[in-house]
Amino acid sequence: MALSGALTLSDLNDFISPSQACIKPVEVTKTSNTQGSIKVDNTGSYYEVSQDGLETKLETATISLNDCLACSGCITSAESVLVTLQSQEELYSILKQNKIAIETNDPGKHRTVVISISPQTRASFAAKYNQTPLQVARKLTWFFKNLGVHSVFDTSFSRDLSLLETGREFVTRYKKAVEKGIIKPPHANGSVPSSSQTEGEDMDLDDQQETKAAKAPKKRIIRRGAAGASDEPAVAVDKEAAMPMLASACPGWICYAEKTHGYILPYISETKSPQQIMGSMVKYHFGSQLGLNPDQIYHVCVMPCYDKKLEASRSDFYSDLYSTRDVDCVITSTEVEKMFAEQGQTDMNSFGELNLDPGYNSVVKDSITGMDQVLVGASGNASGGFLEYLMQYAARELFGIDGIDVDKSLGVEVKTVRNADFKEVTLEAPGVSEPLLKFAAAYGFRNIQNLVRKVKTGKSPYHFVEVMACPSGCINGGGQLKPPGDNYANISLKDWIAQADQQYRNGVLARKPEENPVLEQLYLEWLGGVDTPKARQQLRTGYRAVEQNLVNPLTVKW
């Protein structure tokens, strides 16, 4: 994996005590025959002292940004408590309580258990166990239902809703940015006006006064602490028209932005991730269909990323009325594989199969037998396809251009820039010197840091950027399965990621989100229409800068 194998949540008790700084001062190579002590001199240097008194200076350990993400040691005390509830042990506990409730005839303590599985998890299992994604989905349904789970769903379904809502949000932002003069659309004659062409030409006195006012220095604000670590000023932005719009589906990226770059938050899409939209659907729509309150449902998501646990624990996704979260528990692909062993079933190939549940599953079934035939899902990359879909949607809604296919480079120019994890996609039109739309995908913190720097200085040329914390995106999440064998001895990391990426699309029928026959019904029956107050409540969220509270590193106990 891209994240350090030495620092993962599955290996370490890596949630540091509340509000303590991250510090690992020395790196010690241990041997079975080595005995001695460590001393610190007046300069703060560390020395290993052997039994015979020989002193050896120790090298300072380094922790990369990827290691930092894998550790998440700087999370707040509240977050650390909540994340302890995110494990397969909690799922076992709920299933055990249900069993006792049935045996003692106490329905008040019984909770309906729902599992939602990500397509990246399916791909990871398919790659390791040489199965198709459909076989994996059916086998996981069999496994979880044998444990006592009631329903198993697919977050590809909620991803359709997330993509559609993100597309609408982008088009609205773009139009407002044009209205406010933040971006300039192409002229009707096919050219993009420059500032010199528009200033003072064909303007009456009022227009010229407005232009002068618009050219006045912008209000600058300084956000200190987490929101402006370097104390540099950030230009105040209009949240409703902030460009570029940055994707919000990656919780590692959101955590990083909130804790280190508060000035970037207005640019981030307010649409919930597929995980959290599924949480809203399960607790409030599915629950109402069953006649259940949200607190009578226990909802578990199976995800490729440990940071999804933090996302589920956000206060924004907690109901004070029902004292419950939209997603009660997140377990990773790796933790599900551990569950296999805990249940004495180590070989997934020997599992039975069950038909996928009707409802929130993206599958085509035989009209006569009801058997599963093929999985369906949005086209695009294995991180959810946000860039690909938004380019199609915006080209159609803003410029009336159809037939865009980013995967096949139809109607757009696709270019890899600087490294394999940074890609540009531009939509151009004949006779227009500037691109109609310019999108990018930035994966990994090296590219993210370059991106936020350009946004901060107003030099970003993009309208939308798909941002993911992990190199290669979600398919390479820190919670994904390792290949068979010992530490990539039989296959390189690059080839393993490529294998999982190929399985992500294997036998999955591409379908546009608006072609999902259930979404229109959901908007009407559950949300009361598009862009209603209830739709905004259930499908949108917000972000806030997190203040850093550092203490004396010498008080940290390891």
Coordinates of C-alpha atoms in Angstrom, one line a residue:
M1 CA 0.0 0.0 0.0
A2 CA 1.0 3.6 -0.4
L3 CA 0.8 4.2 3.3
S4 CA 3.6 2.9 5.5
G5 CA 3.1 -0.7 6.4
A6 CA 4.7 0.0 9.8
L7 CA 2.1 2.6 10.8
T8 CA -1.5 1.5 10.3
L9 CA -4.5 1.4 12.6
S10 CA -4.6 -2.3 12.5
D11 CA -1.1 -2.6 13.9
L12 CA -0.8 0.2 16.4
N13 CA -2.5 1.7 19.4
D14 CA -1.9 4.9 17.6
F15 CA -4.5 7.3 19.0
I16 CA -2.4 9.5 21.2
S17 CA -3.8 10.8 24.5
P18 CA -6.0 13.9 24.1
S19 CA -4.4 17.0 22.7
Q20 CA -0.8 15.7 22.6
A21 CA 1.6 16.6 19.9
C22 CA 2.9 14.0 17.5
I23 CA 6.6 13.3 18.4
K24 CA 8.7 10.2 17.9
P25 CA 12.2 11.5 18.8
V26 CA 14.5 8.5 18.0
E27 CA 14.6 5.4 15.9
V28 CA 16.2 2.4 17.6
T29 CA 17.2 -0.8 15.9
K30 CA 16.5 -3.5 18.3
T31 CA 18.3 -6.8 18.5
S32 CA 17.7 -9.7 20.9
N33 CA 21.2 -9.4 22.4
T34 CA 21.2 -5.6 22.9
Q35 CA 20.8 -4.2 26.4
G36 CA 21.5 -0.7 27.6
S37 CA 19.8 2.6 28.2
I38 CA 19.0 5.9 26.5
K39 CA 20.2 9.3 27.6
V40 CA 19.5 12.9 26.5
D41 CA 22.3 15.5 26.5
N42 CA 21.8 19.3 26.9
T43 CA 21.2 19.8 23.2
G44 CA 18.3 17.4 23.2
S45 CA 20.3 14.7 21.3
Y46 CA 19.6 11.1 22.1
Y47 CA 22.3 8.5 22.8
E48 CA 22.2 4.8 23.3
V49 CA 24.5 3.7 26.2
S50 CA 25.7 0.1 26.1
Q51 CA 26.5 -2.0 29.2
D52 CA 30.2 -1.1 28.8
G53 CA 29.5 2.6 28.7
L54 CA 29.9 3.1 25.0
E55 CA 27.6 5.9 23.7
T56 CA 26.1 5.9 20.2
K57 CA 24.2 8.9 18.9
L58 CA 20.7 7.9 17.6
E59 CA 19.3 9.2 14.4
T60 CA 16.1 11.2 14.5
A61 CA 13.2 9.2 13.2
T62 CA 11.2 10.7 10.3
I63 CA 7.4 10.4 9.8
S64 CA 6.1 11.0 6.3
L65 CA 2.8 12.7 5.6
N66 CA 1.4 9.4 4.5
D67 CA 2.5 7.8 7.8
C68 CA 0.8 10.8 9.5
L69 CA -2.5 10.0 7.7
A70 CA -2.3 6.3 8.5
C71 CA -1.7 7.2 12.2
S72 CA -4.3 9.9 12.7
G73 CA -2.7 10.4 16.1
C74 CA -3.6 14.1 16.2
I75 CA -7.3 13.5 16.3
T76 CA -9.2 15.1 19.1
S77 CA -10.1 13.4 22.3
A78 CA -13.7 13.2 21.3
E79 CA -12.8 11.7 18.0
S80 CA -10.5 9.1 19.6
V81 CA -13.3 7.9 21.8
L82 CA -15.7 7.7 18.9
V83 CA -13.3 5.8 16.7
T84 CA -12.9 3.1 19.4
L85 CA -16.6 2.2 18.6
Q86 CA -15.7 1.6 15.0
S87 CA -14.7 -2.1 14.8
Q88 CA -16.0 -5.5 14.1
E89 CA -16.2 -6.1 17.8
E90 CA -19.0 -3.6 18.0
L91 CA -20.8 -5.3 15.2
Y92 CA -20.4 -8.7 17.1
S93 CA -21.8 -7.0 20.2
I94 CA -24.9 -5.7 18.5
L95 CA -25.6 -9.1 16.9
K96 CA -25.2 -10.8 20.3
Q97 CA -27.6 -8.3 21.9
N98 CA -30.1 -9.1 19.1
K99 CA -29.8 -12.8 19.8
I100 CA -30.4 -12.3 23.5
A101 CA -33.4 -10.0 22.8
I102 CA -35.0 -12.8 20.6
E103 CA -34.3 -15.5 23.2
T104 CA -35.7 -13.4 26.1
N105 CA -38.6 -12.1 23.9
D106 CA -37.5 -8.5 24.4
P107 CA -38.2 -6.8 21.0
G108 CA -37.4 -3.3 22.5
K109 CA -33.7 -4.2 22.6
H110 CA -33.6 -5.6 19.1
R111 CA -32.0 -3.5 16.3
T112 CA -32.2 -4.1 12.5
V113 CA -28.6 -4.5 11.3
V114 CA -27.8 -3.1 7.8
I115 CA -24.4 -3.5 6.0
S116 CA -23.5 -1.2 3.1
I117 CA -20.5 -2.4 1.1
S118 CA -18.3 -0.1 -1.1
P119 CA -17.4 -1.1 -4.7
Q120 CA -13.7 -0.6 -3.8
T121 CA -14.0 -3.3 -1.2
R122 CA -15.6 -5.6 -3.7
A123 CA -12.7 -5.0 -6.1
S124 CA -10.2 -5.7 -3.4
F125 CA -11.7 -9.1 -2.5
A126 CA -12.2 -9.9 -6.2
A127 CA -8.5 -9.3 -6.8
K128 CA -7.3 -11.4 -3.9
Y129 CA -9.7 -14.4 -4.2
N130 CA -9.9 -14.4 -8.0
Q131 CA -13.7 -13.8 -8.1
T132 CA -15.9 -11.4 -10.0
P133 CA -17.3 -8.3 -8.2
L134 CA -20.8 -9.9 -8.5
Q135 CA -19.6 -13.1 -6.9
V136 CA -17.9 -11.1 -4.1
A137 CA -21.1 -9.2 -3.5
R138 CA -23.2 -12.4 -3.3
K139 CA -20.6 -14.1 -1.0
L140 CA -20.4 -11.2 1.4
T141 CA -24.2 -11.1 1.5
W142 CA -24.1 -14.8 2.5
F143 CA -21.4 -14.3 5.1
F144 CA -23.0 -11.3 6.8
K145 CA -26.5 -12.8 6.8
N146 CA -25.2 -16.0 8.4
L147 CA -23.9 -13.8 11.2
G148 CA -27.4 -12.4 11.7
V149 CA -27.3 -9.2 9.5
H150 CA -30.8 -8.3 8.1
S151 CA -29.9 -6.4 4.9
V152 CA -26.8 -5.9 2.8
F153 CA -26.6 -3.0 0.4
D154 CA -24.2 -1.4 -2.1
T155 CA -22.8 2.2 -1.8
S156 CA -22.7 2.3 -5.6
F157 CA -26.4 3.1 -5.2
S158 CA -25.8 6.1 -2.9
R159 CA -22.9 7.2 -5.1
D160 CA -25.4 7.8 -7.9
L161 CA -27.2 10.3 -5.6
S162 CA -23.9 11.8 -4.5
L163 CA -22.7 12.3 -8.1
L164 CA -26.0 13.8 -9.3
E165 CA -26.1 16.2 -6.3
T166 CA -22.5 17.2 -6.8
G167 CA -23.2 17.9 -10.5
R168 CA -26.1 20.2 -9.6
E169 CA -24.0 21.9 -7.0
F170 CA -21.2 22.5 -9.5
V171 CA -23.5 24.0 -12.1
T172 CA -25.1 26.3 -9.6
R173 CA -21.7 27.5 -8.4
Y174 CA -20.4 28.0 -11.9
K175 CA -23.4 30.2 -12.8
K176 CA -23.1 32.2 -9.7
A177 CA -19.3 32.7 -10.3
V178 CA -20.2 34.0 -13.8
E179 CA -22.8 36.3 -12.4
K180 CA -20.4 37.7 -9.8
G181 CA -17.6 38.1 -12.3
I182 CA -15.3 35.5 -10.7
I183 CA -15.0 33.6 -13.9
K184 CA -15.7 34.7 -17.5
P185 CA -17.7 32.5 -19.8
P186 CA -17.0 32.3 -23.5
H187 CA -18.5 35.1 -25.7
A188 CA -21.3 34.3 -28.0
N189 CA -18.9 34.9 -30.9
G190 CA -16.7 32.1 -29.6
S191 CA -14.1 34.1 -27.8
V192 CA -13.2 34.5 -24.2
P193 CA -13.2 38.2 -23.2
S194 CA -10.1 39.6 -21.6
S195 CA -10.3 42.1 -18.8
S196 CA -9.1 44.9 -21.1
Q197 CA -12.0 44.1 -23.5
T198 CA -14.6 44.4 -20.8
E199 CA -13.4 47.4 -18.8
G200 CA -14.9 50.7 -19.8
E201 CA -16.4 49.5 -23.1
D202 CA -20.1 50.2 -23.8
M203 CA -20.7 51.1 -20.1
D204 CA -22.8 53.8 -18.7
L205 CA -21.8 55.8 -15.6
D206 CA -23.3 53.4 -13.1
D207 CA -21.6 50.4 -14.8
Q208 CA -18.3 52.1 -14.6
Q209 CA -18.7 52.9 -11.0
E210 CA -19.6 49.3 -10.3
T211 CA -16.5 48.2 -12.1
K212 CA -14.3 50.5 -10.1
A213 CA -15.9 49.2 -6.9
A214 CA -15.2 45.6 -8.1
K215 CA -11.6 46.5 -8.7
A216 CA -11.1 47.9 -5.2
P217 CA -8.7 45.7 -3.1
K218 CA -10.5 42.6 -1.8
K219 CA -11.0 42.2 1.8
R220 CA -8.3 40.0 3.2
I221 CA -8.6 38.0 6.4
I222 CA -6.1 36.2 8.5
R223 CA -7.0 32.9 10.1
R224 CA -4.6 31.7 12.7
G225 CA -4.0 28.3 14.2
A226 CA -5.3 25.4 12.1
A227 CA -6.9 27.8 9.6
G228 CA -3.7 29.5 8.7
A229 CA -0.7 27.7 10.0
S230 CA 1.7 30.1 8.4
D231 CA -0.2 33.2 9.5
E232 CA -0.4 34.3 5.8
P233 CA -3.5 36.2 4.8
A234 CA -6.2 34.5 2.7
V235 CA -8.5 36.3 0.3
A236 CA -12.1 36.3 1.5
V237 CA -14.2 34.2 -0.8
D238 CA -17.9 33.9 -1.6
K239 CA -18.8 30.4 -0.5
E240 CA -21.6 30.1 -3.0
A241 CA -19.4 31.0 -6.0
A242 CA -16.0 29.7 -4.9
M243 CA -13.9 28.3 -7.7
P244 CA -12.4 25.8 -8.2
M245 CA -14.9 23.5 -6.5
L246 CA -13.0 20.7 -4.7
A247 CA -14.4 17.2 -4.2
S248 CA -15.5 16.2 -0.7
A249 CA -15.8 12.4 -0.8
C250 CA -12.3 11.7 0.7
P251 CA -12.3 12.1 4.6
G252 CA -8.5 12.1 4.7
W253 CA -8.4 15.2 2.5
I254 CA -11.2 16.8 4.5
C255 CA -9.5 16.1 7.8
Y256 CA -6.2 17.6 6.4
A257 CA -8.0 20.7 5.1
E258 CA -9.9 21.4 8.3
K259 CA -6.8 21.0 10.6
T260 CA -4.2 22.7 8.4
H261 CA -5.8 24.8 5.7
G262 CA -9.0 26.4 7.0
Y263 CA -8.9 29.0 4.2
I264 CA -9.6 26.3 1.6
L265 CA -12.9 25.1 3.2
P266 CA -15.2 27.4 1.2
Y267 CA -14.0 25.8 -2.0
I268 CA -15.0 22.2 -0.9
S269 CA -18.2 20.7 -2.2
E270 CA -20.9 20.5 0.4
T271 CA -22.4 17.3 -1.0
K272 CA -22.1 14.4 1.3
S273 CA -20.0 11.4 0.4
P274 CA -21.6 8.2 -0.8
Q275 CA -21.1 6.7 2.6
Q276 CA -22.9 9.4 4.4
I277 CA -25.7 9.7 1.9
M278 CA -26.2 5.9 2.3
G279 CA -26.4 6.6 6.1
S280 CA -29.2 9.1 5.6
M281 CA -31.0 6.8 3.3
V282 CA -30.8 3.8 5.5
K283 CA -31.7 5.6 8.8
Y284 CA -34.5 7.8 7.4
H285 CA -35.9 6.4 4.2
F286 CA -35.4 2.7 4.6
G287 CA -36.2 2.9 8.3
S288 CA -39.5 4.7 7.6
Q289 CA -40.4 2.0 5.1
L290 CA -39.9 -0.6 7.8
G291 CA -41.8 1.5 10.4
L292 CA -38.6 2.0 12.4
N293 CA -37.0 5.0 14.0
P294 CA -33.4 5.8 13.1
D295 CA -32.1 4.5 16.5
Q296 CA -33.7 1.1 15.9
I297 CA -31.3 0.5 13.0
Y298 CA -27.6 -0.3 13.4
H299 CA -25.9 0.7 10.1
V300 CA -22.4 -0.6 9.2
C301 CA -20.4 0.5 6.2
V302 CA -17.5 -1.6 4.8
M303 CA -14.9 0.8 3.3
P304 CA -11.4 0.8 1.8
C305 CA -10.2 3.6 4.1
Y306 CA -9.6 4.0 7.9
D307 CA -10.4 7.7 7.7
K308 CA -14.0 6.8 6.9
K309 CA -14.3 5.9 10.6
L310 CA -13.6 9.6 11.4
E311 CA -16.1 10.7 8.8
A312 CA -18.9 8.6 10.4
S313 CA -18.0 10.1 13.8
R314 CA -18.5 13.7 12.7
S315 CA -21.0 15.6 14.8
D316 CA -22.8 16.8 11.6
F317 CA -23.9 13.2 11.1
Y318 CA -25.4 12.7 14.5
S319 CA -29.1 13.1 15.4
D320 CA -29.7 14.6 18.8
L321 CA -33.4 13.7 18.5
Y322 CA -32.7 10.0 18.2
S323 CA -29.2 9.9 19.8
T324 CA -27.9 8.0 16.8
R325 CA -25.4 8.4 13.9
D326 CA -26.2 8.0 10.3
V327 CA -23.4 5.4 10.1
D328 CA -23.0 3.7 13.4
C329 CA -19.8 1.7 12.5
V330 CA -17.2 1.6 9.7
I331 CA -15.1 -1.5 9.2
T332 CA -12.4 -1.8 6.5
S333 CA -11.9 -4.5 3.9
T334 CA -9.0 -5.8 6.0
E335 CA -11.2 -6.0 9.1
V336 CA -13.8 -8.0 7.2
E337 CA -11.1 -10.5 6.2
K338 CA -10.2 -10.8 9.8
M339 CA -13.8 -11.6 10.5
F340 CA -13.5 -14.6 8.1
A341 CA -10.8 -16.1 10.3
E342 CA -12.6 -15.3 13.5
Q343 CA -15.6 -17.3 12.2
G344 CA -13.3 -20.2 11.1
Q345 CA -13.8 -19.5 7.4
T346 CA -10.5 -18.4 5.9
D347 CA -11.2 -19.2 2.2
M348 CA -13.7 -16.9 0.6
N349 CA -13.9 -19.3 -2.4
S350 CA -15.7 -21.8 -0.2
F351 CA -18.5 -19.4 0.8
G352 CA -22.0 -19.8 -0.3
E353 CA -23.8 -17.1 -2.3
L354 CA -27.1 -15.3 -1.8
N355 CA -29.1 -13.0 -4.1
L356 CA -28.5 -9.3 -3.4
D357 CA -31.3 -7.6 -1.5
P358 CA -33.8 -5.4 -3.4
G359 CA -33.7 -1.7 -2.7
Y360 CA -30.3 0.0 -2.4
N361 CA -28.3 -2.3 -4.6
S362 CA -27.1 -1.5 -8.1
V363 CA -27.8 -4.8 -9.8
V364 CA -29.9 -6.0 -12.8
K365 CA -32.0 -9.0 -11.9
D366 CA -33.7 -11.5 -14.2
S367 CA -37.3 -10.4 -14.7
I368 CA -38.6 -14.0 -14.3
T369 CA -36.3 -15.8 -11.8
G370 CA -35.2 -12.7 -9.8
M371 CA -31.6 -13.9 -10.0
D372 CA -28.7 -11.4 -10.0
Q373 CA -27.4 -10.9 -13.6
V374 CA -25.0 -8.0 -13.6
L375 CA -23.8 -5.2 -11.3
V376 CA -24.3 -1.6 -12.6
G377 CA -22.5 1.6 -11.6
A378 CA -21.3 5.0 -12.7
S379 CA -18.4 5.0 -15.2
G380 CA -15.1 6.6 -14.3
N381 CA -12.2 5.8 -12.1
A382 CA -12.1 3.7 -9.0
S383 CA -12.4 6.7 -6.7
G384 CA -16.0 7.2 -7.5
G385 CA -15.9 8.8 -11.0
F386 CA -16.6 12.4 -9.8
L387 CA -14.4 14.1 -12.3
E388 CA -15.7 12.0 -15.2
Y389 CA -19.4 12.5 -14.3
L390 CA -19.1 16.2 -13.5
M391 CA -17.4 16.8 -16.9
Q392 CA -20.3 15.1 -18.7
Y393 CA -23.0 16.8 -16.6
A394 CA -21.5 20.3 -16.8
A395 CA -20.8 20.1 -20.5
R396 CA -24.4 19.2 -21.1
E397 CA -26.0 21.5 -18.6
L398 CA -23.8 24.6 -19.2
F399 CA -22.9 24.3 -22.9
G400 CA -25.4 21.8 -24.4
I401 CA -22.5 19.4 -25.4
D402 CA -23.3 15.7 -25.3
G403 CA -21.2 12.6 -26.0
I404 CA -18.4 13.4 -23.5
D405 CA -16.5 10.3 -22.3
V406 CA -13.4 11.1 -20.2
D407 CA -12.4 7.4 -20.0
K408 CA -12.2 7.2 -23.8
S409 CA -11.0 10.8 -24.3
L410 CA -14.1 11.6 -26.4
G411 CA -14.8 15.3 -26.6
V412 CA -12.1 16.2 -24.1
E413 CA -8.4 16.4 -23.8
V414 CA -6.9 14.2 -21.1
K415 CA -3.4 14.9 -20.0
T416 CA -1.2 13.5 -17.2
V417 CA 0.8 16.3 -15.6
R418 CA 3.9 16.1 -13.5
N419 CA 3.2 12.6 -12.2
A420 CA 0.7 9.7 -12.6
D421 CA -1.4 11.0 -9.7
F422 CA -2.2 14.4 -11.3
K423 CA -4.4 14.5 -14.4
E424 CA -6.0 17.4 -16.3
V425 CA -9.1 17.1 -18.4
T426 CA -10.2 20.1 -20.6
L427 CA -13.4 20.7 -22.6
E428 CA -12.7 22.9 -25.6
A429 CA -14.8 24.3 -28.4
P430 CA -13.9 25.4 -32.0
G431 CA -13.0 29.0 -32.2
V432 CA -12.6 29.5 -28.4
S433 CA -9.1 30.2 -27.3
E434 CA -9.7 29.2 -23.7
P435 CA -11.1 25.9 -22.4
L436 CA -14.8 25.9 -21.7
L437 CA -14.1 23.7 -18.6
K438 CA -10.8 22.7 -17.0
F439 CA -10.9 19.9 -14.4
A440 CA -8.1 18.0 -12.6
A441 CA -7.6 15.0 -10.4
A442 CA -5.1 15.4 -7.6
Y443 CA -4.2 12.2 -5.6
G444 CA -1.7 12.0 -2.8
F445 CA -0.4 14.8 -0.5
R446 CA 2.4 15.9 -2.8
N447 CA -0.2 17.0 -5.3
I448 CA -2.7 18.2 -2.7
Q449 CA -0.1 20.6 -1.2
N450 CA 0.6 22.1 -4.7
L451 CA -3.1 22.4 -5.3
V452 CA -4.0 24.3 -2.1
R453 CA -1.0 26.6 -2.5
K454 CA -2.3 27.6 -6.0
V455 CA -5.9 28.0 -4.7
K456 CA -4.7 30.2 -1.9
T457 CA -2.7 32.5 -4.2
G458 CA -5.6 32.6 -6.7
K459 CA -3.5 30.9 -9.4
S460 CA -5.5 27.7 -9.8
P461 CA -6.7 27.4 -13.4
Y462 CA -9.3 24.7 -12.7
H463 CA -13.1 24.8 -12.3
F464 CA -13.2 21.4 -10.4
V465 CA -10.7 19.2 -8.8
E466 CA -11.2 15.6 -7.6
V467 CA -9.0 15.3 -4.5
M468 CA -8.0 12.1 -2.9
A469 CA -5.5 11.6 0.0
C470 CA -4.2 8.2 -1.1
P471 CA -1.9 7.9 -4.2
S472 CA -3.9 6.0 -6.9
G473 CA -7.1 7.0 -5.1
C474 CA -9.6 4.9 -3.1
I475 CA -8.7 1.6 -4.7
N476 CA -5.4 2.0 -2.8
G477 CA -7.0 2.9 0.5
G478 CA -5.2 2.1 3.7
G479 CA -7.9 -0.5 4.7
Q480 CA -7.7 -2.5 1.5
L481 CA -6.5 -6.1 1.3
K482 CA -2.8 -7.1 0.9
P483 CA -2.0 -9.6 -1.9
P484 CA -1.5 -13.3 -1.1
G485 CA 2.1 -13.9 0.1
D486 CA 4.5 -12.0 2.2
N487 CA 4.7 -8.2 1.8
Y488 CA 4.3 -8.0 -1.9
A489 CA 6.9 -10.7 -2.5
N490 CA 4.9 -12.2 -5.4
I491 CA 3.5 -9.0 -6.9
S492 CA 4.6 -5.4 -6.9
L493 CA 2.5 -2.7 -5.3
K494 CA 1.9 -1.1 -8.7
D495 CA 0.7 -4.3 -10.3
W496 CA -1.5 -5.1 -7.3
I497 CA -3.2 -1.8 -7.5
A498 CA -3.7 -2.2 -11.2
Q499 CA -5.2 -5.7 -10.6
A500 CA -7.7 -4.3 -8.1
D501 CA -8.5 -1.4 -10.4
Q502 CA -9.2 -3.8 -13.2
Q503 CA -11.6 -5.8 -11.0
Y504 CA -13.4 -2.6 -10.0
R505 CA -14.8 -2.5 -13.6
N506 CA -14.9 -6.3 -14.2
G507 CA -18.4 -7.2 -15.4
V508 CA -19.9 -4.0 -14.1
L509 CA -22.3 -2.3 -16.5
A510 CA -21.8 1.4 -16.9
R511 CA -24.9 3.6 -16.1
K512 CA -25.3 7.3 -15.7
P513 CA -26.7 8.3 -12.3
E514 CA -29.7 9.9 -13.8
E515 CA -30.6 6.6 -15.4
N516 CA -31.0 5.0 -11.9
P517 CA -34.8 4.3 -12.0
V518 CA -35.1 4.7 -8.2
L519 CA -33.5 8.1 -7.8
E520 CA -36.5 10.1 -9.1
Q521 CA -38.7 8.2 -6.8
L522 CA -36.4 8.9 -3.8
Y523 CA -36.4 12.7 -4.6
L524 CA -40.2 12.8 -4.7
E525 CA -41.2 10.4 -1.9
W526 CA -38.4 11.0 0.6
L527 CA -37.0 14.5 -0.1
G528 CA -40.0 16.2 -1.5
G529 CA -38.2 17.2 -4.7
V530 CA -34.9 18.5 -5.8
D531 CA -33.2 21.3 -3.8
T532 CA -35.8 21.3 -1.1
P533 CA -34.9 22.1 2.5
K534 CA -35.1 18.4 3.3
A535 CA -32.9 17.5 0.3
R536 CA -30.3 20.0 1.5
Q537 CA -30.5 18.6 5.0
Q538 CA -30.1 15.0 4.0
L539 CA -27.6 15.4 1.1
R540 CA -25.4 18.4 2.0
T541 CA -23.0 19.1 4.9
G542 CA -20.5 21.7 6.0
Y543 CA -16.9 22.1 7.2
R544 CA -15.1 24.1 9.9
A545 CA -11.5 24.8 10.8
V546 CA -10.2 22.8 13.7
E547 CA -7.9 24.6 16.2
Q548 CA -4.6 22.9 17.1
N549 CA -4.1 22.4 20.9
L550 CA -0.4 21.5 21.3
V551 CA 1.2 20.7 24.7
N552 CA 4.7 20.1 25.8
P553 CA 6.0 17.1 23.8
L554 CA 8.0 15.9 26.8
T555 CA 4.8 15.0 28.5
V556 CA 3.9 12.4 25.8
K557 CA 4.0 8.8 27.0
W558 CA 4.9 6.1 24.5

